[in-house]
Amino acid sequence: MTAIAENPETATRPRRRGIFPRPTKTTGVVSWLTTVDHKRIGIMYGVGALIFFVVGGLEALLIRAQLATPNGEVLSADAYNQIFTMHGLTMVFFVVMPLGAAFINYLLPLQIGARDVAFPRINAVSLWIWIVAGLFVYSSFLFEGAPNSSWVSYFPQALVGPDPAGNLAADAVAIQQSRTLFYSMGLQIAGVASLASAVNFIVTVLNMRAPGMTMMRMPVFTWMSFVVAFLLLFAMPIIGIALWQMMFQVRFAGPFFDPLNGGDPVLWEHMFWLFGHPEVYIMILPAFGIVSEILPVFSRKPLFGYSAIVFSGIAIGFLGWGVWAHHMFTAGLGPVADSAFGIATMLIAVPTGIKIFNWLGTMWGGQIRFTTPMLFAIGLVSMFTIGGLSGVTHSLVPHDTQQHDTYYVVAHFHYVLFGGALFGLFGGIYFWYPKVFGKLLNERIGKIHFWSMLVGFNLTFGPMHFLGLNGMPRRYYTYADGMGWNVWNAVVGLGALVIGVSFLIFVANIFLSRNNPPAGADPWDARSVEWLTSSPPPVHNFDQIPQISDNDELWYRKYASDDSGTPVRVAAGGADDENPGGPYGDKVSGKTAKELGIHMPDPSWFPLLLSLGLPIAAYGVFFEDRLTMTAFFAVGGILTFGSMLGWALEPSAEEHH
Amino acid sequence: MSTVDAADHAAADHGHTTNLGMSNEKLGMWTFIGSECLFFGAMIATYLLYLNRTNDGLTAFDVFDIPFTSASTFILLMSSLGMVLALDALQRRDMRAFQTWTLATALMGMVFLAGQMYEFAFFVEEGFKLETSPFSVSFFMLTGFHGVHVTVGVVMLVALWALSLRGGITADKHLETVELVGLYWHFVDIVWIVIFTVIYLIPVG
Ligand code: HEM
Ligand SMILES: [Cu+2]
């Protein structure tokens, strides 16, 4: 980022030519493919994640259709394994994580008063790598089928398949190999994207805050994103190594996890959960951040206990590393390890509880407006609390041994990830939609969306607690009649349909709201800096970088408090379209960055090209034939490293210095 | 004009002040290196776990040639010195010395890689292969991934050298670029000290 004026002396020099013509368009498909603007990248993450949500949701419906009745015949056992595995993978890696990333990308620079992230082009690389990773994993359906050993892919299932001798028959090993390789290489590619984003966000937060924006003045969403970036930074290499080991095991018979050759399947479990538990916080913390932004705005009160929320977020980040083995109480680690991890797990409920009470404290005595974002935020607080409580029951080892791998667990993590993360993220969509697209979504439809989703959600996942406690195992493709599970499974199936309908209502809302009047810069009477600038913000975010002097900066520009502590509007008024951010705010002039003498990073083809190299190289692993394998590696490698080189040498689109 | 110009090219923050007073690039490299510690940490942990799981195949005593690897380790460590001298030469604007030392550093890296390739080929011939045992595959993965890191470093060094021949590297604009390559290179060397200690110096039994 920069704010250096065009240099008049050199502005007239003839343009240098790159290998590719440098993209300069600001509208149209090409401009989106080559963009490095964090706001557009955020939008593409969001749209992509919602598309994957439809796919993962359809998979969930297939699962529930199969299980709605005993002896269901919608899916074969083999198809069921693929579908539930892809559902889990999709929801975790291609819906919840990237939807969080969408918000981080879009909001983080705006909330700290920066023009962009620290490395805009690497940001674009992350986006495209994430997209190609998703396409790569799904391309498995064109070959030997999709990964089928669940999103945790424990060994030896991952190696020999859940059904080595059954319906896959003679080719079982080859088929299983291909499926597991899609898991291993696909997640490996997606991990590169996360790692690059993590570096990017950490540097952005540490280095690019506006003047006066101290760490303890940062909005909570930015704080939580910062913690998430650290979790990614340290969790991704661990799963990365585990996935490489998986590749060596599956493809080259290097016996990391194969007990028949001296390997230890429990090593995979450790590595997976050493990543997997922090991953849970990677998914939930952005939603916590979103809720911490929404509740104060619609309670017309500052966040209760800002620093407690921030520090409990950091504490969760730290403690999250020490509890991974609570996923392994049935793996036979022994009573000492089990107790230690059980206690550590109970500890982590403390900072989480602090957060919940801070949110309640924020609402307490506030002037609450029950807008759609507020409803979703309250939805998160209540649903997550249920999920958190059933989580505590997992930390009791004897309890967990009983409920392990039953639907009780499925209920628990959906209360956390759907009732928690997704409710928060949907609240965020309603809250920031006017900032991103300049229009409010329809409130009435939004509320219908919320209530139908809440009802559907509880119908779906509530009864799973009972099913689980009654012994219904997860990951079984069917069950017999007369187990006492029929009724609740029918209810669960119905609930899943209601969730599906609620999503259609959401899509309808977007469609029906497209002609809504402009929302203005600050439609919710909000508190943080991103509402200073126009909606949608100009490419350069702010005409002038705002000077920050307070937590809740925007609020104090708009309000002072009288003797009784009630907010009163400052004479000059708050933000409106003419005067976003009020009298001291950022004047959004309608001028382009160039007219204002602000130099923004240039668009480029190379991030997209670079990302294409990775799946091509990854396909090479599937070939037995050394020559073909090497050819794929070579083409992919040349594309990736060639793009890096082209990128390093690419001249600027505008010859300005 | 030229001061603005130089500052503009020095870093992507284009002469802007950053909150930490360190350029985004350098902070980014440090952050990335933090992540790399976990990357190697996970492999080293696996190696230590599988130290004795040799499946009755070859053990460390049977295969490792410690004097040979010590020699190539020494060369790799010397390359860190080369890197320091290259950066120092650039700071003194002595382009000849800069080119010499970058190339020398790259060459030392290549010698190390050649040694590793020879070692690998020799091991495989002896029957110490990926599929031999958890021990063997952990060894190959750990040292192999380190080799990949060295390779990336060599590519960067050769690129610096080639660019500087065409006058594409100058002390005004690229000091930090070279510093970043140096950071990476030193990190890769330091990791090797750890790996070498763990693999070759810790007694196996
Ligand atoms: C649209 C509503 C959803 C429904 C109806 C649904 C339903 C299900 C069901 C029935 C299972 C168990 C499959 C089995 O074990 O055989 C399952 C597994 C799973 N779901 Fe969902 N789910 C939904 C949304 C989500 C969301 C938002 C996430 C967020 C991360 C998610 C993550 C997972 C994971 C990780 C698994 C475990 C898969 C595995 O065992 O490999 N689901 N889901
Ligand atoms: Cu956990």
Short mmCIF file of N, CA and C in Angstrom, two decimals, chain B residues 48-184:
data_model
loop_
_atom_site.label_atom_id
_atom_site.label_comp_id
_atom_site.label_asym_id
_atom_site.label_seq_id
_atom_site.Cartn_x
_atom_site.Cartn_y
_atom_site.Cartn_z
N LEU B 48 12.07 -39.17 15.80
CA LEU B 48 12.47 -39.65 17.13
C LEU B 48 11.58 -40.79 17.59
N LEU B 49 10.30 -40.67 17.26
CA LEU B 49 9.35 -41.71 17.65
C LEU B 49 9.69 -43.05 17.00
N TYR B 50 10.16 -42.99 15.77
CA TYR B 50 10.38 -44.20 14.99
C TYR B 50 11.84 -44.64 14.95
N LEU B 51 12.65 -44.02 15.82
CA LEU B 51 14.08 -44.28 15.81
C LEU B 51 14.41 -45.77 15.86
N ASN B 52 13.66 -46.50 16.65
CA ASN B 52 14.00 -47.92 16.82
C ASN B 52 13.10 -48.86 16.05
N ARG B 53 12.23 -48.30 15.26
CA ARG B 53 11.33 -49.18 14.50
C ARG B 53 11.94 -49.48 13.14
N THR B 54 12.86 -50.39 13.14
CA THR B 54 13.60 -50.64 11.91
C THR B 54 13.11 -51.88 11.18
N ASN B 55 12.10 -52.53 11.70
CA ASN B 55 11.57 -53.73 11.04
C ASN B 55 12.63 -54.78 10.75
N ASP B 56 13.61 -54.90 11.64
CA ASP B 56 14.74 -55.81 11.41
C ASP B 56 15.51 -55.46 10.15
N GLY B 57 15.24 -54.30 9.61
CA GLY B 57 16.02 -53.87 8.44
C GLY B 57 17.26 -53.13 8.92
N LEU B 58 17.84 -52.33 8.04
CA LEU B 58 19.06 -51.63 8.41
C LEU B 58 18.79 -50.58 9.48
N THR B 59 19.71 -50.43 10.39
CA THR B 59 19.60 -49.40 11.42
C THR B 59 20.49 -48.23 11.05
N ALA B 60 20.41 -47.20 11.87
CA ALA B 60 21.24 -46.03 11.61
C ALA B 60 22.72 -46.41 11.60
N PHE B 61 23.14 -47.30 12.52
CA PHE B 61 24.54 -47.71 12.58
C PHE B 61 25.00 -48.34 11.28
N ASP B 62 24.05 -49.06 10.65
CA ASP B 62 24.45 -49.77 9.44
C ASP B 62 24.64 -48.84 8.25
N VAL B 63 23.83 -47.79 8.19
CA VAL B 63 23.85 -47.01 6.95
C VAL B 63 24.62 -45.71 7.01
N PHE B 64 24.50 -44.98 8.13
CA PHE B 64 25.05 -43.63 8.09
C PHE B 64 26.57 -43.61 8.04
N ASP B 65 27.07 -42.75 7.19
CA ASP B 65 28.51 -42.52 7.12
C ASP B 65 28.76 -41.15 7.74
N ILE B 66 29.05 -41.14 9.04
CA ILE B 66 29.08 -39.87 9.75
C ILE B 66 30.17 -38.92 9.25
N PRO B 67 31.39 -39.40 9.00
CA PRO B 67 32.40 -38.47 8.48
C PRO B 67 31.94 -37.81 7.17
N PHE B 68 31.35 -38.60 6.27
CA PHE B 68 30.91 -38.04 4.99
C PHE B 68 29.90 -36.92 5.23
N THR B 69 28.88 -37.20 6.03
CA THR B 69 27.84 -36.20 6.25
C THR B 69 28.38 -35.02 7.04
N SER B 70 29.33 -35.28 7.93
CA SER B 70 29.93 -34.16 8.66
C SER B 70 30.58 -33.20 7.68
N ALA B 71 31.25 -33.76 6.68
CA ALA B 71 31.90 -32.90 5.70
C ALA B 71 30.88 -32.05 4.96
N SER B 72 29.80 -32.68 4.50
CA SER B 72 28.82 -31.87 3.74
C SER B 72 28.10 -30.91 4.66
N THR B 73 27.94 -31.28 5.94
CA THR B 73 27.36 -30.34 6.90
C THR B 73 28.25 -29.12 7.05
N PHE B 74 29.55 -29.38 7.14
CA PHE B 74 30.49 -28.28 7.26
C PHE B 74 30.36 -27.32 6.07
N ILE B 75 30.25 -27.91 4.89
CA ILE B 75 30.13 -27.06 3.70
C ILE B 75 28.85 -26.22 3.77
N LEU B 76 27.77 -26.83 4.20
CA LEU B 76 26.51 -26.08 4.29
C LEU B 76 26.64 -24.94 5.31
N LEU B 77 27.30 -25.21 6.42
CA LEU B 77 27.46 -24.15 7.42
C LEU B 77 28.33 -23.02 6.88
N MET B 78 29.35 -23.39 6.13
CA MET B 78 30.20 -22.36 5.53
C MET B 78 29.39 -21.50 4.55
N SER B 79 28.40 -22.09 3.94
CA SER B 79 27.61 -21.32 2.98
C SER B 79 26.88 -20.18 3.68
N SER B 80 26.56 -20.36 4.96
CA SER B 80 25.94 -19.26 5.71
C SER B 80 26.90 -18.09 5.81
N LEU B 81 28.16 -18.43 5.99
CA LEU B 81 29.18 -17.37 6.00
C LEU B 81 29.21 -16.67 4.65
N GLY B 82 29.15 -17.46 3.58
CA GLY B 82 29.13 -16.89 2.22
C GLY B 82 27.98 -15.91 2.07
N MET B 83 26.83 -16.29 2.62
CA MET B 83 25.64 -15.43 2.53
C MET B 83 25.90 -14.10 3.23
N VAL B 84 26.50 -14.19 4.41
CA VAL B 84 26.80 -12.97 5.17
C VAL B 84 27.73 -12.08 4.36
N LEU B 85 28.74 -12.70 3.76
CA LEU B 85 29.71 -11.91 3.00
C LEU B 85 29.05 -11.28 1.77
N ALA B 86 28.11 -12.02 1.15
CA ALA B 86 27.42 -11.46 -0.02
C ALA B 86 26.63 -10.23 0.38
N LEU B 87 25.90 -10.32 1.47
CA LEU B 87 25.10 -9.18 1.92
C LEU B 87 26.02 -8.01 2.27
N ASP B 88 27.12 -8.33 2.93
CA ASP B 88 28.05 -7.29 3.31
C ASP B 88 28.62 -6.60 2.07
N ALA B 89 28.92 -7.41 1.05
CA ALA B 89 29.46 -6.83 -0.18
C ALA B 89 28.44 -5.89 -0.81
N LEU B 90 27.18 -6.29 -0.79
CA LEU B 90 26.15 -5.44 -1.39
C LEU B 90 26.05 -4.13 -0.59
N GLN B 91 26.16 -4.23 0.71
CA GLN B 91 26.09 -3.02 1.52
C GLN B 91 27.24 -2.08 1.19
N ARG B 92 28.39 -2.68 0.89
CA ARG B 92 29.54 -1.84 0.50
C ARG B 92 29.48 -1.46 -0.97
N ARG B 93 28.44 -1.89 -1.65
CA ARG B 93 28.26 -1.64 -3.08
C ARG B 93 29.39 -2.24 -3.92
N ASP B 94 29.96 -3.30 -3.41
CA ASP B 94 31.00 -3.99 -4.18
C ASP B 94 30.33 -5.11 -4.96
N MET B 95 29.91 -4.81 -6.20
CA MET B 95 29.09 -5.76 -6.94
C MET B 95 29.86 -7.02 -7.32
N ARG B 96 31.14 -6.86 -7.61
CA ARG B 96 31.95 -8.04 -7.96
C ARG B 96 31.93 -9.04 -6.81
N ALA B 97 32.24 -8.53 -5.63
CA ALA B 97 32.27 -9.41 -4.46
C ALA B 97 30.89 -9.99 -4.20
N PHE B 98 29.87 -9.16 -4.42
CA PHE B 98 28.51 -9.66 -4.19
C PHE B 98 28.22 -10.86 -5.09
N GLN B 99 28.58 -10.69 -6.39
CA GLN B 99 28.32 -11.80 -7.32
C GLN B 99 29.11 -13.04 -6.93
N THR B 100 30.36 -12.83 -6.59
CA THR B 100 31.19 -13.96 -6.22
C THR B 100 30.59 -14.73 -5.04
N TRP B 101 30.19 -13.97 -4.00
CA TRP B 101 29.74 -14.64 -2.79
C TRP B 101 28.36 -15.28 -2.95
N THR B 102 27.50 -14.62 -3.75
CA THR B 102 26.20 -15.29 -3.97
C THR B 102 26.43 -16.60 -4.71
N LEU B 103 27.24 -16.54 -5.73
CA LEU B 103 27.47 -17.77 -6.50
C LEU B 103 28.14 -18.82 -5.62
N ALA B 104 29.10 -18.38 -4.82
CA ALA B 104 29.79 -19.34 -3.94
C ALA B 104 28.80 -19.98 -2.98
N THR B 105 27.90 -19.16 -2.42
CA THR B 105 26.91 -19.70 -1.49
C THR B 105 26.04 -20.73 -2.19
N ALA B 106 25.58 -20.36 -3.39
CA ALA B 106 24.74 -21.29 -4.15
C ALA B 106 25.50 -22.58 -4.43
N LEU B 107 26.77 -22.45 -4.80
CA LEU B 107 27.55 -23.65 -5.13
C LEU B 107 27.72 -24.55 -3.91
N MET B 108 27.96 -23.93 -2.76
CA MET B 108 28.10 -24.76 -1.55
C MET B 108 26.79 -25.49 -1.27
N GLY B 109 25.68 -24.78 -1.49
CA GLY B 109 24.39 -25.43 -1.34
C GLY B 109 24.27 -26.62 -2.28
N MET B 110 24.73 -26.42 -3.52
CA MET B 110 24.63 -27.51 -4.51
C MET B 110 25.51 -28.69 -4.12
N VAL B 111 26.69 -28.39 -3.58
CA VAL B 111 27.57 -29.49 -3.15
C VAL B 111 26.86 -30.30 -2.06
N PHE B 112 26.23 -29.59 -1.15
CA PHE B 112 25.50 -30.28 -0.09
C PHE B 112 24.42 -31.17 -0.69
N LEU B 113 23.69 -30.62 -1.66
CA LEU B 113 22.61 -31.40 -2.28
C LEU B 113 23.17 -32.62 -3.01
N ALA B 114 24.29 -32.41 -3.69
CA ALA B 114 24.90 -33.53 -4.40
C ALA B 114 25.27 -34.63 -3.41
N GLY B 115 25.82 -34.20 -2.28
CA GLY B 115 26.17 -35.17 -1.24
C GLY B 115 24.94 -35.93 -0.78
N GLN B 116 23.84 -35.21 -0.63
CA GLN B 116 22.62 -35.86 -0.17
C GLN B 116 22.11 -36.86 -1.21
N MET B 117 22.20 -36.46 -2.47
CA MET B 117 21.73 -37.38 -3.52
C MET B 117 22.58 -38.64 -3.55
N TYR B 118 23.88 -38.44 -3.41
CA TYR B 118 24.77 -39.59 -3.38
C TYR B 118 24.40 -40.51 -2.22
N GLU B 119 24.20 -39.89 -1.06
CA GLU B 119 23.85 -40.63 0.14
C GLU B 119 22.56 -41.45 -0.08
N PHE B 120 21.56 -40.77 -0.60
CA PHE B 120 20.28 -41.45 -0.83
C PHE B 120 20.46 -42.64 -1.77
N ALA B 121 21.17 -42.40 -2.85
CA ALA B 121 21.36 -43.47 -3.84
C ALA B 121 22.08 -44.66 -3.20
N PHE B 122 23.08 -44.32 -2.38
CA PHE B 122 23.86 -45.34 -1.71
C PHE B 122 22.97 -46.15 -0.76
N PHE B 123 22.15 -45.44 0.01
CA PHE B 123 21.27 -46.13 0.96
C PHE B 123 20.32 -47.08 0.25
N VAL B 124 19.73 -46.58 -0.83
CA VAL B 124 18.75 -47.40 -1.54
C VAL B 124 19.43 -48.66 -2.06
N GLU B 125 20.66 -48.49 -2.54
CA GLU B 125 21.40 -49.64 -3.04
C GLU B 125 21.65 -50.67 -1.94
N GLU B 126 21.88 -50.14 -0.72
CA GLU B 126 22.11 -51.02 0.42
C GLU B 126 20.84 -51.71 0.90
N GLY B 127 19.69 -51.28 0.34
CA GLY B 127 18.43 -51.88 0.77
C GLY B 127 17.72 -51.08 1.84
N PHE B 128 18.10 -49.82 1.97
CA PHE B 128 17.46 -48.92 2.93
C PHE B 128 16.56 -48.00 2.13
N LYS B 129 15.25 -48.37 2.05
CA LYS B 129 14.37 -47.68 1.13
C LYS B 129 13.19 -47.08 1.88
N LEU B 130 12.37 -46.35 1.11
CA LEU B 130 11.17 -45.76 1.71
C LEU B 130 10.35 -46.80 2.45
N GLU B 131 10.16 -47.94 1.82
CA GLU B 131 9.23 -48.92 2.37
C GLU B 131 9.88 -49.85 3.39
N THR B 132 11.17 -49.66 3.66
CA THR B 132 11.86 -50.59 4.56
C THR B 132 11.24 -50.61 5.96
N SER B 133 11.12 -49.42 6.55
CA SER B 133 10.65 -49.39 7.94
C SER B 133 10.17 -47.98 8.27
N PRO B 134 9.42 -47.85 9.35
CA PRO B 134 9.06 -46.51 9.80
C PRO B 134 10.30 -45.64 9.99
N PHE B 135 11.36 -46.26 10.48
CA PHE B 135 12.60 -45.51 10.66
C PHE B 135 13.12 -44.97 9.34
N SER B 136 13.19 -45.83 8.32
CA SER B 136 13.77 -45.39 7.05
C SER B 136 12.92 -44.29 6.42
N VAL B 137 11.61 -44.46 6.43
CA VAL B 137 10.78 -43.47 5.73
C VAL B 137 10.82 -42.14 6.48
N SER B 138 10.92 -42.19 7.83
CA SER B 138 11.03 -40.93 8.57
C SER B 138 12.33 -40.22 8.24
N PHE B 139 13.38 -41.03 8.11
CA PHE B 139 14.68 -40.44 7.75
C PHE B 139 14.61 -39.76 6.39
N PHE B 140 14.08 -40.49 5.40
CA PHE B 140 14.05 -39.93 4.05
C PHE B 140 13.17 -38.68 3.99
N MET B 141 12.07 -38.72 4.71
CA MET B 141 11.19 -37.57 4.64
C MET B 141 11.83 -36.34 5.26
N LEU B 142 12.41 -36.53 6.44
CA LEU B 142 13.01 -35.39 7.14
C LEU B 142 14.15 -34.78 6.34
N THR B 143 15.08 -35.61 5.95
CA THR B 143 16.23 -35.07 5.22
C THR B 143 15.83 -34.62 3.82
N GLY B 144 14.88 -35.35 3.23
CA GLY B 144 14.43 -35.00 1.87
C GLY B 144 13.77 -33.63 1.85
N PHE B 145 12.88 -33.38 2.81
CA PHE B 145 12.21 -32.08 2.83
C PHE B 145 13.19 -30.96 3.14
N HIS B 146 14.20 -31.29 3.94
CA HIS B 146 15.23 -30.27 4.14
C HIS B 146 15.95 -30.01 2.82
N GLY B 147 16.22 -31.08 2.08
CA GLY B 147 16.85 -30.92 0.77
C GLY B 147 16.02 -30.04 -0.16
N VAL B 148 14.71 -30.23 -0.12
CA VAL B 148 13.84 -29.39 -0.95
C VAL B 148 13.99 -27.92 -0.56
N HIS B 149 14.09 -27.69 0.74
CA HIS B 149 14.27 -26.30 1.20
C HIS B 149 15.60 -25.72 0.69
N VAL B 150 16.65 -26.56 0.76
CA VAL B 150 17.94 -26.08 0.25
C VAL B 150 17.82 -25.78 -1.24
N THR B 151 17.12 -26.65 -1.96
CA THR B 151 16.98 -26.44 -3.41
C THR B 151 16.31 -25.10 -3.69
N VAL B 152 15.23 -24.81 -2.96
CA VAL B 152 14.55 -23.54 -3.18
C VAL B 152 15.52 -22.38 -2.91
N GLY B 153 16.30 -22.51 -1.85
CA GLY B 153 17.28 -21.47 -1.54
C GLY B 153 18.29 -21.31 -2.66
N VAL B 154 18.77 -22.44 -3.21
CA VAL B 154 19.75 -22.37 -4.29
C VAL B 154 19.14 -21.66 -5.49
N VAL B 155 17.88 -21.98 -5.81
CA VAL B 155 17.22 -21.31 -6.94
C VAL B 155 17.17 -19.80 -6.71
N MET B 156 16.85 -19.41 -5.49
CA MET B 156 16.78 -17.97 -5.22
C MET B 156 18.16 -17.32 -5.35
N LEU B 157 19.19 -18.02 -4.86
CA LEU B 157 20.54 -17.45 -4.93
C LEU B 157 21.00 -17.33 -6.37
N VAL B 158 20.72 -18.39 -7.15
CA VAL B 158 21.14 -18.34 -8.55
C VAL B 158 20.40 -17.21 -9.27
N ALA B 159 19.12 -17.04 -8.93
CA ALA B 159 18.35 -15.96 -9.55
C ALA B 159 18.97 -14.60 -9.20
N LEU B 160 19.34 -14.43 -7.93
CA LEU B 160 19.98 -13.17 -7.51
C LEU B 160 21.25 -12.94 -8.32
N TRP B 161 22.02 -14.02 -8.42
CA TRP B 161 23.30 -13.91 -9.13
C TRP B 161 23.05 -13.54 -10.60
N ALA B 162 22.12 -14.25 -11.25
CA ALA B 162 21.86 -14.00 -12.67
C ALA B 162 21.34 -12.59 -12.87
N LEU B 163 20.44 -12.15 -12.01
CA LEU B 163 19.91 -10.80 -12.15
C LEU B 163 21.01 -9.76 -11.97
N SER B 164 21.90 -10.03 -11.02
CA SER B 164 22.92 -9.02 -10.75
C SER B 164 23.90 -8.90 -11.92
N LEU B 165 24.04 -9.97 -12.71
CA LEU B 165 24.92 -9.88 -13.87
C LEU B 165 24.39 -8.86 -14.87
N ARG B 166 23.04 -8.78 -14.94
CA ARG B 166 22.43 -7.82 -15.86
C ARG B 166 22.20 -6.47 -15.20
N GLY B 167 22.78 -6.28 -14.04
CA GLY B 167 22.58 -5.02 -13.34
C GLY B 167 21.22 -4.92 -12.68
N GLY B 168 20.56 -6.06 -12.54
CA GLY B 168 19.22 -6.05 -11.98
C GLY B 168 19.17 -6.02 -10.47
N ILE B 169 20.33 -6.09 -9.83
CA ILE B 169 20.36 -6.01 -8.37
C ILE B 169 21.22 -4.81 -7.99
N THR B 170 20.66 -3.90 -7.22
CA THR B 170 21.45 -2.77 -6.78
C THR B 170 21.31 -2.59 -5.28
N ALA B 171 22.33 -1.98 -4.71
CA ALA B 171 22.33 -1.81 -3.26
C ALA B 171 21.18 -0.90 -2.83
N ASP B 172 20.82 0.06 -3.70
CA ASP B 172 19.75 1.00 -3.33
C ASP B 172 18.42 0.30 -3.19
N LYS B 173 18.15 -0.57 -4.14
CA LYS B 173 16.79 -1.10 -4.20
C LYS B 173 16.65 -2.50 -3.62
N HIS B 174 17.71 -3.26 -3.63
CA HIS B 174 17.50 -4.68 -3.35
C HIS B 174 18.20 -5.20 -2.12
N LEU B 175 18.67 -4.29 -1.30
CA LEU B 175 19.34 -4.73 -0.09
C LEU B 175 18.42 -5.65 0.70
N GLU B 176 17.17 -5.23 0.81
CA GLU B 176 16.27 -6.02 1.64
C GLU B 176 15.95 -7.37 0.99
N THR B 177 15.82 -7.38 -0.33
CA THR B 177 15.57 -8.66 -0.99
C THR B 177 16.65 -9.66 -0.63
N VAL B 178 17.90 -9.20 -0.72
CA VAL B 178 19.02 -10.09 -0.42
C VAL B 178 19.00 -10.48 1.06
N GLU B 179 18.65 -9.51 1.90
CA GLU B 179 18.56 -9.82 3.32
C GLU B 179 17.53 -10.92 3.57
N LEU B 180 16.41 -10.86 2.86
CA LEU B 180 15.36 -11.85 3.04
C LEU B 180 15.82 -13.23 2.60
N VAL B 181 16.49 -13.28 1.44
CA VAL B 181 17.03 -14.56 0.99
C VAL B 181 18.00 -15.08 2.04
N GLY B 182 18.78 -14.15 2.60
CA GLY B 182 19.74 -14.54 3.63
C GLY B 182 19.05 -15.11 4.87
N LEU B 183 17.97 -14.46 5.28
CA LEU B 183 17.21 -14.95 6.44
C LEU B 183 16.79 -16.38 6.22
N TYR B 184 16.22 -16.61 5.05
CA TYR B 184 15.75 -17.95 4.70
C TYR B 184 16.91 -18.94 4.72
#
